[in-house]
């Protein structure tokens, strides 16, 4: 997913699918019936494991800046308005901050620094492709914390699908102020081809 180019997105088709989504049943209501993205789709399209332990991590935000510093050595600067008041920000960082601070690992980096840069890179990829939110530019801290207990036996497919359902719920209810779609849009874009065939027309 990282090295090869992604398929072209069909914004109109994705928006149509979101309008067909029903949060009560977590299914798309098409003219031919109901259908949905399944765990098998997660395995076939994204090659993610659908067996193993659940991905569980604390989302407690208390002392999150200290947690981030302990994990990667840095934290985003505080945001202060014109009146000098520190604004509350979402726990985590923006993708632009990650790129500015961790784009290139120094050539003389020691082993610990290389591990840190690798950890941030995986964090960036996970939050940008598998767990994006509706903002489109936010890396959640809990996705970084899960890398501290990284285990190949985790059921990543289940976690991505659960997040995907939640983001579709918010999108179809228009609960996000920015009106964008979160979740793995790459998955939905690939899956859209099947949905259009089921409905008998192009999405």
mmCIF file of C-alpha atoms in Angstrom:
data_model
loop_
_atom_site.group_PDB
_atom_site.id
_atom_site.type_symbol
_atom_site.label_atom_id
_atom_site.label_comp_id
_atom_site.label_asym_id
_atom_site.label_seq_id
_atom_site.Cartn_x
_atom_site.Cartn_y
_atom_site.Cartn_z
ATOM 1 C CA UNK A 1 0.000 0.000 0.000
ATOM 2 C CA UNK A 2 2.888 2.344 0.760
ATOM 3 C CA UNK A 3 5.072 1.711 -2.282
ATOM 4 C CA UNK A 4 2.481 1.219 -4.996
ATOM 5 C CA UNK A 5 0.068 3.868 -6.198
ATOM 6 C CA UNK A 6 -3.496 3.741 -4.945
ATOM 7 C CA UNK A 7 -6.473 3.425 -7.283
ATOM 8 C CA UNK A 8 -8.246 6.573 -8.390
ATOM 9 C CA UNK A 9 -10.938 7.589 -5.956
ATOM 10 C CA UNK A 10 -14.502 8.122 -7.122
ATOM 11 C CA UNK A 11 -15.780 10.894 -4.817
ATOM 12 C CA UNK A 12 -19.324 10.758 -6.222
ATOM 13 C CA UNK A 13 -19.485 6.984 -5.783
ATOM 14 C CA UNK A 14 -18.139 7.119 -2.228
ATOM 15 C CA UNK A 15 -20.577 9.890 -1.282
ATOM 16 C CA UNK A 16 -23.449 7.848 -2.727
ATOM 17 C CA UNK A 17 -22.441 4.827 -0.676
ATOM 18 C CA UNK A 18 -22.322 6.954 2.461
ATOM 19 C CA UNK A 19 -25.871 8.141 1.740
ATOM 20 C CA UNK A 20 -26.943 4.484 1.395
ATOM 21 C CA UNK A 21 -25.342 3.531 4.706
ATOM 22 C CA UNK A 22 -27.640 2.710 7.628
ATOM 23 C CA UNK A 23 -26.010 2.910 11.095
ATOM 24 C CA UNK A 24 -28.784 0.798 12.631
ATOM 25 C CA UNK A 25 -27.674 -2.280 10.701
ATOM 26 C CA UNK A 26 -24.179 -1.261 9.503
ATOM 27 C CA UNK A 27 -25.181 -2.091 5.946
ATOM 28 C CA UNK A 28 -25.607 -0.301 2.629
ATOM 29 C CA UNK A 29 -29.230 -0.290 1.428
ATOM 30 C CA UNK A 30 -29.068 -0.788 -2.334
ATOM 31 C CA UNK A 31 -31.918 -1.306 -4.801
ATOM 32 C CA UNK A 32 -31.119 -5.018 -4.861
ATOM 33 C CA UNK A 33 -30.974 -5.393 -1.078
ATOM 34 C CA UNK A 34 -28.521 -4.909 1.745
ATOM 35 C CA UNK A 35 -24.772 -5.451 1.623
ATOM 36 C CA UNK A 36 -21.771 -4.408 3.675
ATOM 37 C CA UNK A 37 -18.000 -4.548 3.992
ATOM 38 C CA UNK A 38 -17.062 -7.715 5.873
ATOM 39 C CA UNK A 39 -14.047 -9.168 7.630
ATOM 40 C CA UNK A 40 -13.392 -11.249 4.523
ATOM 41 C CA UNK A 41 -13.151 -8.010 2.532
ATOM 42 C CA UNK A 42 -10.591 -6.724 5.050
ATOM 43 C CA UNK A 43 -8.504 -9.834 4.470
ATOM 44 C CA UNK A 44 -8.873 -9.908 0.680
ATOM 45 C CA UNK A 45 -8.510 -6.173 -0.067
ATOM 46 C CA UNK A 46 -6.099 -4.984 2.624
ATOM 47 C CA UNK A 47 -4.435 -8.308 3.496
ATOM 48 C CA UNK A 48 -5.005 -7.644 7.188
ATOM 49 C CA UNK A 49 -5.251 -10.422 9.745
ATOM 50 C CA UNK A 50 -8.817 -11.103 10.909
ATOM 51 C CA UNK A 51 -7.805 -13.639 13.535
ATOM 52 C CA UNK A 52 -6.016 -13.115 16.810
ATOM 53 C CA UNK A 53 -6.240 -10.844 19.819
ATOM 54 C CA UNK A 54 -8.354 -7.670 19.753
ATOM 55 C CA UNK A 55 -6.477 -4.394 19.364
ATOM 56 C CA UNK A 56 -7.164 -2.766 22.728
ATOM 57 C CA UNK A 57 -5.353 0.352 23.933
ATOM 58 C CA UNK A 58 -6.159 3.093 26.418
ATOM 59 C CA UNK A 59 -7.506 6.328 24.931
ATOM 60 C CA UNK A 60 -7.004 8.258 28.181
ATOM 61 C CA UNK A 61 -5.771 11.739 27.269
ATOM 62 C CA UNK A 62 -4.434 12.768 30.661
ATOM 63 C CA UNK A 63 -0.784 13.752 30.365
ATOM 64 C CA UNK A 64 -0.755 12.962 26.647
ATOM 65 C CA UNK A 65 2.071 15.348 25.842
ATOM 66 C CA UNK A 66 4.326 13.660 28.380
ATOM 67 C CA UNK A 67 3.344 10.291 26.928
ATOM 68 C CA UNK A 68 4.274 11.421 23.421
ATOM 69 C CA UNK A 69 7.630 12.795 24.547
ATOM 70 C CA UNK A 70 8.416 9.515 26.287
ATOM 71 C CA UNK A 71 7.557 7.583 23.112
ATOM 72 C CA UNK A 72 9.125 9.683 20.335
ATOM 73 C CA UNK A 73 11.025 12.444 22.130
ATOM 74 C CA UNK A 74 8.885 15.348 20.912
ATOM 75 C CA UNK A 75 5.378 16.749 21.108
ATOM 76 C CA UNK A 76 3.552 19.367 19.004
ATOM 77 C CA UNK A 77 3.787 22.979 20.220
ATOM 78 C CA UNK A 78 0.892 24.453 22.129
ATOM 79 C CA UNK A 79 -1.566 26.577 20.153
ATOM 80 C CA UNK A 80 -2.036 30.075 21.557
ATOM 81 C CA UNK A 81 -4.627 32.541 20.246
ATOM 82 C CA UNK A 82 -4.233 36.320 19.849
ATOM 83 C CA UNK A 83 -5.243 36.865 23.469
ATOM 84 C CA UNK A 84 -2.471 34.628 24.752
ATOM 85 C CA UNK A 85 -4.837 31.858 25.777
ATOM 86 C CA UNK A 86 -3.665 28.304 25.177
ATOM 87 C CA UNK A 87 -6.236 26.515 23.040
ATOM 88 C CA UNK A 88 -7.302 22.957 23.586
ATOM 89 C CA UNK A 89 -6.086 20.690 20.806
ATOM 90 C CA UNK A 90 -6.941 17.143 19.792
ATOM 91 C CA UNK A 91 -4.774 14.469 21.389
ATOM 92 C CA UNK A 92 -2.072 13.537 18.893
ATOM 93 C CA UNK A 93 -0.499 15.536 16.100
ATOM 94 C CA UNK A 94 -1.084 16.652 12.549
ATOM 95 C CA UNK A 95 0.467 14.814 9.633
ATOM 96 C CA UNK A 96 2.226 18.008 8.622
ATOM 97 C CA UNK A 97 3.954 18.182 12.042
ATOM 98 C CA UNK A 98 5.123 14.580 11.654
ATOM 99 C CA UNK A 99 6.536 15.297 8.200
ATOM 100 C CA UNK A 100 8.302 18.431 9.401
ATOM 101 C CA UNK A 101 9.966 16.701 12.335
ATOM 102 C CA UNK A 102 10.485 13.101 11.198
ATOM 103 C CA UNK A 103 10.716 13.192 7.421
ATOM 104 C CA UNK A 104 14.359 12.118 7.190
ATOM 105 C CA UNK A 105 16.317 10.111 9.722
ATOM 106 C CA UNK A 106 19.819 11.598 10.283
ATOM 107 C CA UNK A 107 22.636 9.628 8.685
ATOM 108 C CA UNK A 108 24.556 9.521 11.979
ATOM 109 C CA UNK A 109 21.525 8.339 13.980
ATOM 110 C CA UNK A 110 22.121 5.706 16.629
ATOM 111 C CA UNK A 111 19.989 2.589 16.947
ATOM 112 C CA UNK A 112 17.496 4.173 19.360
ATOM 113 C CA UNK A 113 16.893 7.110 17.026
ATOM 114 C CA UNK A 114 16.404 4.795 14.043
ATOM 115 C CA UNK A 115 13.822 2.834 16.051
ATOM 116 C CA UNK A 116 12.057 6.083 16.956
ATOM 117 C CA UNK A 117 11.896 7.248 13.329
ATOM 118 C CA UNK A 118 10.659 3.806 12.248
ATOM 119 C CA UNK A 119 7.979 3.901 14.955
ATOM 120 C CA UNK A 120 6.797 7.346 13.833
ATOM 121 C CA UNK A 121 6.731 6.201 10.209
ATOM 122 C CA UNK A 122 4.524 3.213 11.062
ATOM 123 C CA UNK A 123 2.326 5.518 13.168
ATOM 124 C CA UNK A 124 2.011 7.884 10.210
ATOM 125 C CA UNK A 125 1.087 5.073 7.792
ATOM 126 C CA UNK A 126 -1.428 3.445 10.156
ATOM 127 C CA UNK A 127 -3.282 6.668 10.963
ATOM 128 C CA UNK A 128 -3.196 7.968 7.390
ATOM 129 C CA UNK A 129 -4.372 4.811 5.602
ATOM 130 C CA UNK A 130 -6.129 2.529 8.101
ATOM 131 C CA UNK A 131 -7.434 4.795 10.892
ATOM 132 C CA UNK A 132 -7.924 8.278 9.409
ATOM 133 C CA UNK A 133 -10.596 10.466 10.966
ATOM 134 C CA UNK A 134 -12.800 13.032 9.282
ATOM 135 C CA UNK A 135 -10.238 15.818 9.710
ATOM 136 C CA UNK A 136 -7.920 14.247 7.136
ATOM 137 C CA UNK A 137 -4.818 15.602 8.920
ATOM 138 C CA UNK A 138 -4.661 14.063 12.363
ATOM 139 C CA UNK A 139 -2.650 11.188 13.816
ATOM 140 C CA UNK A 140 -4.305 9.915 16.982
ATOM 141 C CA UNK A 141 -2.053 9.251 19.971
ATOM 142 C CA UNK A 142 -3.647 5.892 20.801
ATOM 143 C CA UNK A 143 -2.422 4.547 17.453
ATOM 144 C CA UNK A 144 1.100 5.461 18.521
ATOM 145 C CA UNK A 145 0.648 3.822 21.913
ATOM 146 C CA UNK A 146 -0.470 0.560 20.332
ATOM 147 C CA UNK A 147 2.985 0.294 18.743
ATOM 148 C CA UNK A 148 4.488 -0.082 22.220
ATOM 149 C CA UNK A 149 2.698 -3.431 22.523
ATOM 150 C CA UNK A 150 2.932 -4.312 18.844
ATOM 151 C CA UNK A 151 2.041 -7.966 18.329
ATOM 152 C CA UNK A 152 1.710 -9.784 15.022
ATOM 153 C CA UNK A 153 -1.129 -11.813 16.554
ATOM 154 C CA UNK A 154 -3.404 -8.769 16.729
ATOM 155 C CA UNK A 155 -6.575 -8.869 14.632
ATOM 156 C CA UNK A 156 -5.887 -5.655 12.727
ATOM 157 C CA UNK A 157 -8.672 -6.359 10.249
ATOM 158 C CA UNK A 158 -11.269 -6.355 13.014
ATOM 159 C CA UNK A 159 -9.972 -3.073 14.431
ATOM 160 C CA UNK A 160 -9.910 -1.338 11.037
ATOM 161 C CA UNK A 161 -13.413 -2.587 10.198
ATOM 162 C CA UNK A 162 -14.835 -1.412 13.550
ATOM 163 C CA UNK A 163 -13.253 2.036 13.028
ATOM 164 C CA UNK A 164 -14.534 2.080 9.452
ATOM 165 C CA UNK A 165 -18.114 1.373 10.601
ATOM 166 C CA UNK A 166 -17.895 4.106 13.225
ATOM 167 C CA UNK A 167 -16.635 6.670 10.707
ATOM 168 C CA UNK A 168 -19.391 5.743 8.231
ATOM 169 C CA UNK A 169 -21.958 6.200 11.017
ATOM 170 C CA UNK A 170 -20.663 9.717 11.677
ATOM 171 C CA UNK A 171 -20.486 10.536 7.966
ATOM 172 C CA UNK A 172 -24.028 9.457 7.101
ATOM 173 C CA UNK A 173 -25.416 11.305 10.128
ATOM 174 C CA UNK A 174 -23.351 14.386 9.167
ATOM 175 C CA UNK A 175 -22.151 14.561 12.786
ATOM 176 C CA UNK A 176 -18.708 15.924 11.870
ATOM 177 C CA UNK A 177 -18.494 19.693 11.562
ATOM 178 C CA UNK A 178 -16.175 19.477 8.553
ATOM 179 C CA UNK A 179 -18.476 17.065 6.708
ATOM 180 C CA UNK A 180 -15.614 14.806 5.602
ATOM 181 C CA UNK A 181 -15.433 11.012 5.587
ATOM 182 C CA UNK A 182 -13.095 9.163 7.911
ATOM 183 C CA UNK A 183 -12.113 5.513 7.918
ATOM 184 C CA UNK A 184 -10.158 3.594 5.312
ATOM 185 C CA UNK A 185 -11.368 5.312 2.142
ATOM 186 C CA UNK A 186 -8.984 3.157 0.120
ATOM 187 C CA UNK A 187 -10.956 0.105 1.232
ATOM 188 C CA UNK A 188 -14.269 1.743 0.337
ATOM 189 C CA UNK A 189 -12.927 2.878 -3.038
ATOM 190 C CA UNK A 190 -11.868 -0.659 -4.001
ATOM 191 C CA UNK A 191 -15.065 -2.143 -2.595
ATOM 192 C CA UNK A 192 -17.185 0.389 -4.556
ATOM 193 C CA UNK A 193 -16.676 -1.633 -7.748
ATOM 194 C CA UNK A 194 -18.485 -4.593 -6.201
ATOM 195 C CA UNK A 195 -21.277 -2.385 -4.901
ATOM 196 C CA UNK A 196 -21.897 -0.853 -8.317
ATOM 197 C CA UNK A 197 -22.151 -4.323 -9.875
ATOM 198 C CA UNK A 198 -24.616 -5.415 -7.222
ATOM 199 C CA UNK A 199 -26.771 -2.378 -7.880
ATOM 200 C CA UNK A 200 -26.631 -2.888 -11.633
ATOM 201 C CA UNK A 201 -25.198 0.509 -12.437
ATOM 202 C CA UNK A 202 -22.113 2.655 -11.971
ATOM 203 C CA UNK A 203 -21.912 4.243 -8.553
#
